[in-house]
Short mmCIF file of C-alpha atoms and ligand atoms in Angstrom, two decimals:
data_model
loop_
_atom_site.label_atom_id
_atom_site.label_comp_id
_atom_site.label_asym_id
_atom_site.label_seq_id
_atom_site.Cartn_x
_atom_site.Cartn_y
_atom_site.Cartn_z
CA UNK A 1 19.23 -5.32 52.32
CA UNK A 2 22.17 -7.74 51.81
CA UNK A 3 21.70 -10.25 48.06
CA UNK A 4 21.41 -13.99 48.66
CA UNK A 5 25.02 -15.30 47.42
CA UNK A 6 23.91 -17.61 45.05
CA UNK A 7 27.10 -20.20 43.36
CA UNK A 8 26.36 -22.01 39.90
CA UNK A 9 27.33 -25.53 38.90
CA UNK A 10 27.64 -26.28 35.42
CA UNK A 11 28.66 -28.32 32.94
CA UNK A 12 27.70 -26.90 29.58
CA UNK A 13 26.74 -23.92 27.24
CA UNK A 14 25.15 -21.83 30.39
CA UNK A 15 22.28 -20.25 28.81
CA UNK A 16 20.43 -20.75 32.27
CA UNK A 17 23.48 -19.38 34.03
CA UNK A 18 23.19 -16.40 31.59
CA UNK A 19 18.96 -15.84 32.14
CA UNK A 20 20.33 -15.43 35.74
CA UNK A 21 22.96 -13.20 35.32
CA UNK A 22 21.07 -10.74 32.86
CA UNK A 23 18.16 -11.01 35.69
CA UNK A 24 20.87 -10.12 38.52
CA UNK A 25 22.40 -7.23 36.59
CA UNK A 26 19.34 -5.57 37.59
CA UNK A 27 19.80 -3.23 40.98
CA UNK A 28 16.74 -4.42 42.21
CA UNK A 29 17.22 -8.52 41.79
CA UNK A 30 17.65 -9.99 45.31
CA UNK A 31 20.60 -12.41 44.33
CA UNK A 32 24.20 -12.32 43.12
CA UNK A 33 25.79 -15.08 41.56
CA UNK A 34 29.49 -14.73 43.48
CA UNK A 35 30.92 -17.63 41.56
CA UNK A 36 30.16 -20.00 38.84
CA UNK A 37 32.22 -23.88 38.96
CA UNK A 38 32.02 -26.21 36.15
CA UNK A 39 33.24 -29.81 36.40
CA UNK A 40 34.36 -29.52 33.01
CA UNK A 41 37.34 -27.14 31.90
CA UNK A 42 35.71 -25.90 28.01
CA UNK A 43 32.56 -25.72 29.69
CA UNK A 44 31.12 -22.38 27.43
CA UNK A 45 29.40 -21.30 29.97
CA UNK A 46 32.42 -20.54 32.28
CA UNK A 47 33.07 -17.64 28.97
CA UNK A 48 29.44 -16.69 29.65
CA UNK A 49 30.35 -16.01 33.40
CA UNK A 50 33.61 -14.61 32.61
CA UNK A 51 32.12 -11.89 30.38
CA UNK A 52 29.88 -10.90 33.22
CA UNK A 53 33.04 -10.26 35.60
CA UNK A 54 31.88 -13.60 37.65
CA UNK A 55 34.71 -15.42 39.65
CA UNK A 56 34.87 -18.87 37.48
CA UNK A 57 36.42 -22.25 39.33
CA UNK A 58 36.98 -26.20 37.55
CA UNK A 59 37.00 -29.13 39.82
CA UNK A 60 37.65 -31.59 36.57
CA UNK A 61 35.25 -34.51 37.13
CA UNK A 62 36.90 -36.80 34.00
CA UNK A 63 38.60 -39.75 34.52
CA UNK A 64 37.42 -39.44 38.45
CA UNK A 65 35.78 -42.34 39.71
CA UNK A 66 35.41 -41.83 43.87
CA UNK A 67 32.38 -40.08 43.88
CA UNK A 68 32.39 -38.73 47.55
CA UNK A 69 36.38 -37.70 46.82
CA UNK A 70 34.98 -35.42 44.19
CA UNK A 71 31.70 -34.28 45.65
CA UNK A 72 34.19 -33.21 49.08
CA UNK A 73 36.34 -31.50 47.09
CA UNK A 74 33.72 -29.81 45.05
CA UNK A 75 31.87 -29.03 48.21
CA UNK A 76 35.08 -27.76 49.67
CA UNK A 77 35.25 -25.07 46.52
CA UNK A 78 31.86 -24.10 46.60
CA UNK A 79 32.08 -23.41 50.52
CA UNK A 80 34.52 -20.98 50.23
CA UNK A 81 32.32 -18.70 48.39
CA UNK A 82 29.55 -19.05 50.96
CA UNK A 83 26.42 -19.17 49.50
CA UNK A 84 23.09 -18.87 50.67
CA UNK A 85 21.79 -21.05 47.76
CA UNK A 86 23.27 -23.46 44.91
CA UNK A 87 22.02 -23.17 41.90
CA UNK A 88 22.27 -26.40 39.45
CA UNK A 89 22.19 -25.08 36.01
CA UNK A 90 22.89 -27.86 33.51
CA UNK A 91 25.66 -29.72 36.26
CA UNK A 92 25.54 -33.19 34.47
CA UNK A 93 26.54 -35.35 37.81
CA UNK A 94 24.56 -37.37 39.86
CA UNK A 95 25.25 -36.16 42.95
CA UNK A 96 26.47 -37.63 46.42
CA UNK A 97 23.75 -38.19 49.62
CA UNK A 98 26.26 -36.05 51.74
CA UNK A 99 26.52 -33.74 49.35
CA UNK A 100 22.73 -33.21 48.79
CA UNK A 101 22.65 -33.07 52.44
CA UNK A 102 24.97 -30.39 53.18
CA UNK A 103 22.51 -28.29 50.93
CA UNK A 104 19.71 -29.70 51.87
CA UNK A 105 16.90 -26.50 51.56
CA UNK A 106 19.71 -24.48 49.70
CA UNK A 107 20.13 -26.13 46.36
CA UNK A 108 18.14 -25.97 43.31
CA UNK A 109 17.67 -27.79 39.97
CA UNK A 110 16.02 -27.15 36.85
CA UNK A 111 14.57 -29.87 34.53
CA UNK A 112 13.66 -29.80 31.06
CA UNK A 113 9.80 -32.02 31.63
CA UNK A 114 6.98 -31.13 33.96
CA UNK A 115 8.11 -33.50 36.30
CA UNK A 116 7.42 -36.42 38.21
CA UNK A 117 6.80 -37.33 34.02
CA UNK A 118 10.64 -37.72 32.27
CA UNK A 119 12.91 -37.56 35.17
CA UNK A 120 16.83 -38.13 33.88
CA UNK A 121 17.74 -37.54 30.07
CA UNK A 122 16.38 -37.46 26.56
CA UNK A 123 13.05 -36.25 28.49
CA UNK A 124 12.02 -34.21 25.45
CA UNK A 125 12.30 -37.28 22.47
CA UNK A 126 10.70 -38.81 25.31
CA UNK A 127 7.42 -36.88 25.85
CA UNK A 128 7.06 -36.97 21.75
CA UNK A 129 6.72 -40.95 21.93
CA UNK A 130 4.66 -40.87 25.33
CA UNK A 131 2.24 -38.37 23.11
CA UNK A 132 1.94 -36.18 25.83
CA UNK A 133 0.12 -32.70 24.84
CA UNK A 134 2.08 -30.52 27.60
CA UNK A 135 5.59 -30.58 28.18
CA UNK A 136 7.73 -28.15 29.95
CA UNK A 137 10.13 -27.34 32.89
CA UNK A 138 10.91 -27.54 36.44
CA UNK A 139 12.83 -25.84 39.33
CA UNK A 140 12.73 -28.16 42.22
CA UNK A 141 14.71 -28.03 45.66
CA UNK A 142 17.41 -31.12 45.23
CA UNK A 143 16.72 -34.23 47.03
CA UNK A 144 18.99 -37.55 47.41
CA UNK A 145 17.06 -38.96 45.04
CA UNK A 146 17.46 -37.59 41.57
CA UNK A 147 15.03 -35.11 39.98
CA UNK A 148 12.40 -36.34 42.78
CA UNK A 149 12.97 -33.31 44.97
CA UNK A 150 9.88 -30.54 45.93
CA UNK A 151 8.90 -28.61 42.96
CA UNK A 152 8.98 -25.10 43.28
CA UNK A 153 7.36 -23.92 39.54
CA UNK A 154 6.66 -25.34 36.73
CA UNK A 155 5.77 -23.85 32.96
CA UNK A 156 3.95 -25.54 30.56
CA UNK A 157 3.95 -25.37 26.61
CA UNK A 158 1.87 -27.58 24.06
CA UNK A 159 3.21 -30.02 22.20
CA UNK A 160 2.95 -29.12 18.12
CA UNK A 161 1.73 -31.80 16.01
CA UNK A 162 4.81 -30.99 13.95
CA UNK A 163 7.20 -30.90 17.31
CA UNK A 164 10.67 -32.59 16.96
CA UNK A 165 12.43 -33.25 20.13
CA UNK A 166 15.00 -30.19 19.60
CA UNK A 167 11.71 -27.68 18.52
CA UNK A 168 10.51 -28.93 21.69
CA UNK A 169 13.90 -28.57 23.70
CA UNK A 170 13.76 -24.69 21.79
CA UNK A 171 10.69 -24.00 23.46
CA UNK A 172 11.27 -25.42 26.59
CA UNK A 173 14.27 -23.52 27.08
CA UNK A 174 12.66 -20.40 26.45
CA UNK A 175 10.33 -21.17 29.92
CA UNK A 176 13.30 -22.00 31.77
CA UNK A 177 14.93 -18.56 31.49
CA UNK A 178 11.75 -17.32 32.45
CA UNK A 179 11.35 -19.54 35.54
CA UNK A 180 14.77 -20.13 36.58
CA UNK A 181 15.50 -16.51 37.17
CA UNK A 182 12.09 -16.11 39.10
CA UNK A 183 12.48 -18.86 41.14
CA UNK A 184 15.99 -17.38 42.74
CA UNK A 185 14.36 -14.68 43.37
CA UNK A 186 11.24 -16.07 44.94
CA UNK A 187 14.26 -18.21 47.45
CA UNK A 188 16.77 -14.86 47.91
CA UNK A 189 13.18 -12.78 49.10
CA UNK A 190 12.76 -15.68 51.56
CA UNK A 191 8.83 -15.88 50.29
CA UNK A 192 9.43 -20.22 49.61
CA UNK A 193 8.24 -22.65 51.88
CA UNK A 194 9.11 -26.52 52.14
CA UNK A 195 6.24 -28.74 53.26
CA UNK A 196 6.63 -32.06 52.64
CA UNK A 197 6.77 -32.43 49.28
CA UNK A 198 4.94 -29.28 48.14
CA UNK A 199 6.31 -25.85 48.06
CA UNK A 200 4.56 -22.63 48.70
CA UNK A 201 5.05 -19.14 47.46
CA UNK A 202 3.50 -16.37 49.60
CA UNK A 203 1.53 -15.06 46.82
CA UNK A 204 1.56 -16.05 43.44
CA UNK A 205 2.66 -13.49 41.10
CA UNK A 206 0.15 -11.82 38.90
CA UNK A 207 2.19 -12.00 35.41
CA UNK A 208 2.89 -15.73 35.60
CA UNK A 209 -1.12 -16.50 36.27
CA UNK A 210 -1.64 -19.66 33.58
CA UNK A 211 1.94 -20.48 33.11
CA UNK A 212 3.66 -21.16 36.35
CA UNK A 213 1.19 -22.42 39.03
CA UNK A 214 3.41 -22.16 42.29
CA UNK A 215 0.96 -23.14 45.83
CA UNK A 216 -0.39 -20.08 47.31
CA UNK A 217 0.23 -19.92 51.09
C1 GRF B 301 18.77 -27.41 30.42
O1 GRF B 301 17.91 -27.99 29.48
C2 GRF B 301 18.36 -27.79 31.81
O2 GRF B 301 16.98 -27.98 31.95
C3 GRF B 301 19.07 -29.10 32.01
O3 GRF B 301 20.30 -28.94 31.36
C4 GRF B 301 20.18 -27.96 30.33
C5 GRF B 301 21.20 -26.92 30.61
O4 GRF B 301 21.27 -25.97 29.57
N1 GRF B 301 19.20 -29.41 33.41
P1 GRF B 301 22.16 -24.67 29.74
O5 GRF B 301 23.60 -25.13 30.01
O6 GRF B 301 21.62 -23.90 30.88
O7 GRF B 301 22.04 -23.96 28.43
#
């Protein structure tokens, strides 16, 4: 069977990009990542792509103030590799309705806080002062409206009475290589299902029981 063509956004170090790369070097993994684009041009994690023989593109977002200019042109890159999905790994832009659009069902975020709790930045100083006792990630589908869109997994850690936001952000990050990976495959097998806001997974799979609680169609 033919790999989902999966394309990366992102603006930073990449250590998501890299969970999904080492999980794609395997023969089995249902996706390949055909090209990773960064808005920014000393983004590290175009080196992390580069080292893993993956076509890197910049559309430079500084200094650009017409959004829909730069989400067309960005779109206009990322269609030439055409994927199946989009993966948002770290992209730090708010993102256009016709962009969104265009991928609606095909693009995916990940978010450091068990969301709808913390959308948009700082959510991990944030959950200290809220006191919550479980913080974590998720990998939603991405809706016009940001960090709102269906969830497909979550995973949760506790919060450590002697936490500080960047042991927390340690942690966290730790689950999101976990999950992100997973949850590309779980799209590229075709076993996700949008309803509403809810997502479902066929079956939920055994070694994420407790952590991750995908619905069970
Ligand atoms: C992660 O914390 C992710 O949840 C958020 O941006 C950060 C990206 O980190 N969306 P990295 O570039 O993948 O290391």
């Amino acid at each position: 069977m033919s790999k989902a063509r999966v394309v990366v956004l992102i603006s930073g170090r990449g250590s998501n990009l890299s969970a999904i790369l080492n999980a794609a070097a395997a023969p089995d993994y249902p996706a390949t990542v055909v090209a990773v684009i960064a808005n920014k041009a000393d983004a590290p994690g175009l080196q992390v792509a580069a080292s893993a023989g993956v076509v890197t593109e910049v559309v430079p977002s500084q200094g650009v103030t017409d959004r829909a200019a730069y989400d067309q042109s960005l779109l206009a890159v990322i269609d030439r590799y055409a994927p199946d999905l989009v993966v948002l790994a770290g992209f730090m832009r708010i993102l256009t309705p016709d962009f969104v659009n265009h991928y609606a069902d095909r693009m995916i975020n990940i978010h450091p806080s068990l969301l709808p709790a913390f959308t948009g930045l700082h959510t991990h100083q944030r959950a200290l002062d809220a006191g919550v006792h479980l913080h974590g990630c998720t990998v939603h589908f991405v809706t016009a409206e940001l960090d709102h869109g269906p969830m497909i997994a979550q995973a949760a850690i506790p919060v450590l009475p002697n936490d500080t936001a960047t042991t927390l952000a340690l942690r966290v990050l730790d689950e999101e290589h976990r999950v992100y990976p997973a949850a590309v495959r779980w799209f590229a097998e075709g076993r996700l299902k949008i309803v509403g806001q809810r997502v479902f997974l066929d079956s939920a799979p055994a070694n994420y029981v407790g952590l991750i609680a995908p619905h069970v169609g």
